[in-house]
PDB file of C-alpha atoms in Angstrom:
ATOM      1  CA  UNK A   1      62.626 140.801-195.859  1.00  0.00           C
ATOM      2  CA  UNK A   2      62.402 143.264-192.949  1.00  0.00           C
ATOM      3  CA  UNK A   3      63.067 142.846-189.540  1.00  0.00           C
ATOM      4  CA  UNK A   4      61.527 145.607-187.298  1.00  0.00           C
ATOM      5  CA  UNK A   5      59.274 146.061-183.934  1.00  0.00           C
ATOM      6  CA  UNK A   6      55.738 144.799-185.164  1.00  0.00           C
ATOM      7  CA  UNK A   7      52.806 146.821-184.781  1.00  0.00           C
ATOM      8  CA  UNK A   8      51.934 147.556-181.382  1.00  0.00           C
ATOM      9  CA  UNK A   9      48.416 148.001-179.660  1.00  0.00           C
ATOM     10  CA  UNK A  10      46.280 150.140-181.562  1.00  0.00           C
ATOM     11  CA  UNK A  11      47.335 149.935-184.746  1.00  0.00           C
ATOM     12  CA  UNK A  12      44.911 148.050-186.824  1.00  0.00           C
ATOM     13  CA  UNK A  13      47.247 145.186-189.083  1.00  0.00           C
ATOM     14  CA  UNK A  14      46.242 145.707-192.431  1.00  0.00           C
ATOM     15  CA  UNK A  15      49.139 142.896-194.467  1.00  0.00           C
ATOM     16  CA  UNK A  16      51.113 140.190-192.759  1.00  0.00           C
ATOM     17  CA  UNK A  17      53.592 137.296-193.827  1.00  0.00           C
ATOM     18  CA  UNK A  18      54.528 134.340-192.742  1.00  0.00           C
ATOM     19  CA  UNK A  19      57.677 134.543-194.752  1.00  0.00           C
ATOM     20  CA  UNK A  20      60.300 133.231-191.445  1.00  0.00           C
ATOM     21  CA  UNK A  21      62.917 136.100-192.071  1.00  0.00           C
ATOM     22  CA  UNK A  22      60.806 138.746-192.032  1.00  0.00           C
ATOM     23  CA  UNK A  23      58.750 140.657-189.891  1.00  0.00           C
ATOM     24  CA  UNK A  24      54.736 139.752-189.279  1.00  0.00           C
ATOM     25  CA  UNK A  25      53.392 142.822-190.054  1.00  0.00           C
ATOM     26  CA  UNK A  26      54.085 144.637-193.291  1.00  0.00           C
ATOM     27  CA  UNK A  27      51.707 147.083-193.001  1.00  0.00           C
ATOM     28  CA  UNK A  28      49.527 148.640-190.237  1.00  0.00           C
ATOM     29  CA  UNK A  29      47.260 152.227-189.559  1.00  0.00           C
ATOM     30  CA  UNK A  30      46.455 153.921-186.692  1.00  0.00           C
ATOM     31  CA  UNK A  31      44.984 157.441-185.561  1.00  0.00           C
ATOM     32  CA  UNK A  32      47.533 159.615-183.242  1.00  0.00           C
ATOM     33  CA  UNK A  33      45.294 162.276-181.999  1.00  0.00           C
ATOM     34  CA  UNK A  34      44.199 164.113-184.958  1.00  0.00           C
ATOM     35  CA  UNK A  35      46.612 162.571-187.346  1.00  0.00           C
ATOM     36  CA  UNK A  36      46.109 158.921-189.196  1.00  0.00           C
ATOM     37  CA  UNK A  37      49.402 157.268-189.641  1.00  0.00           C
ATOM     38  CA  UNK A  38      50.199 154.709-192.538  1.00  0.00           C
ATOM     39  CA  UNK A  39      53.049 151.969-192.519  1.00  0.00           C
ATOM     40  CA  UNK A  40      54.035 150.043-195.116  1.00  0.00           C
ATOM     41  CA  UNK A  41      57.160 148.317-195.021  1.00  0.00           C
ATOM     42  CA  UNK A  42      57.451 146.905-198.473  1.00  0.00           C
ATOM     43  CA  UNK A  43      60.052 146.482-200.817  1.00  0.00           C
ATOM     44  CA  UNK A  44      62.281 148.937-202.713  1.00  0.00           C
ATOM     45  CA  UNK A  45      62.941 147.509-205.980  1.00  0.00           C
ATOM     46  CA  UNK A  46      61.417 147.753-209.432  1.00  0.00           C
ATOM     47  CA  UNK A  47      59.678 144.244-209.214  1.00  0.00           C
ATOM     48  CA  UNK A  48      57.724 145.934-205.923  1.00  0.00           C
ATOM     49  CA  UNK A  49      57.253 149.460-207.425  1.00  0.00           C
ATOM     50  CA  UNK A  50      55.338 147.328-210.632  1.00  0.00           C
ATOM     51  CA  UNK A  51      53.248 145.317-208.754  1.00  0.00           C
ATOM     52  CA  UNK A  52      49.708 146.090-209.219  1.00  0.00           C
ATOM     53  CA  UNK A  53      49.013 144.930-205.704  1.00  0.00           C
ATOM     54  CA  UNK A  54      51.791 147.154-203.988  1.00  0.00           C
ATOM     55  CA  UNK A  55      50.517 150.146-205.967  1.00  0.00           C
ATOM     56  CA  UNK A  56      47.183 149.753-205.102  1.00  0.00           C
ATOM     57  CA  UNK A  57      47.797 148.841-201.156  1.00  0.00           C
ATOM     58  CA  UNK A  58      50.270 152.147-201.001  1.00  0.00           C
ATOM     59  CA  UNK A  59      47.964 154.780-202.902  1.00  0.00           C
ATOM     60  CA  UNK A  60      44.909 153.717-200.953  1.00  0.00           C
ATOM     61  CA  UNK A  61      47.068 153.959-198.144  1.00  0.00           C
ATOM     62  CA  UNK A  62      48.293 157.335-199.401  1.00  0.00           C
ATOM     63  CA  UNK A  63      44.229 158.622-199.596  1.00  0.00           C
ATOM     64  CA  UNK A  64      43.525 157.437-196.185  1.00  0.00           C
ATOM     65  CA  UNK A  65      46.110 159.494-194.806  1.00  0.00           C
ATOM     66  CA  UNK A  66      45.088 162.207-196.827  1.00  0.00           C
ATOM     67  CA  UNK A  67      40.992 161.474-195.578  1.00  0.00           C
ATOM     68  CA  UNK A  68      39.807 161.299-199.157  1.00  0.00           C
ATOM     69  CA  UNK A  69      38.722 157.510-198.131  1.00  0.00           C
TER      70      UNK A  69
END
């Protein structure tokens, strides 16, 4: 679990959890003036890195920074 500042205005939530230690907001996007900005405050271990879920959320993540979606 993570315990950070959730996602201010203007970010647009993209994963939450209800999960009471942790933090709403897992992951959020927003654009800062020309720039698009991805957070994803996941896990760090291998049963996160193997997830087909977490890999898919993070590399589609990963092209929307990069404007290929």
């Amino acid at each position: 679990t993570y315990v950070m500042f959730d996602a201010g205005e203007g970010n647009d939530v993209l994963l939450t959890t209800d999960h009471p230690k942790s933090m709403r907001t897992i992951a959020w996007a927003r654009q800062f003036e020309k720039a698009r900005v991805f957070c994803y405050q996941s896990g760090h271990d291998d049963q996160t890195f193997s997830n087909p879920g977490f890999r898919a959320a993070l590399g589609r993540g990963i092209q929307w920074v990069a404007r290929r979606i």
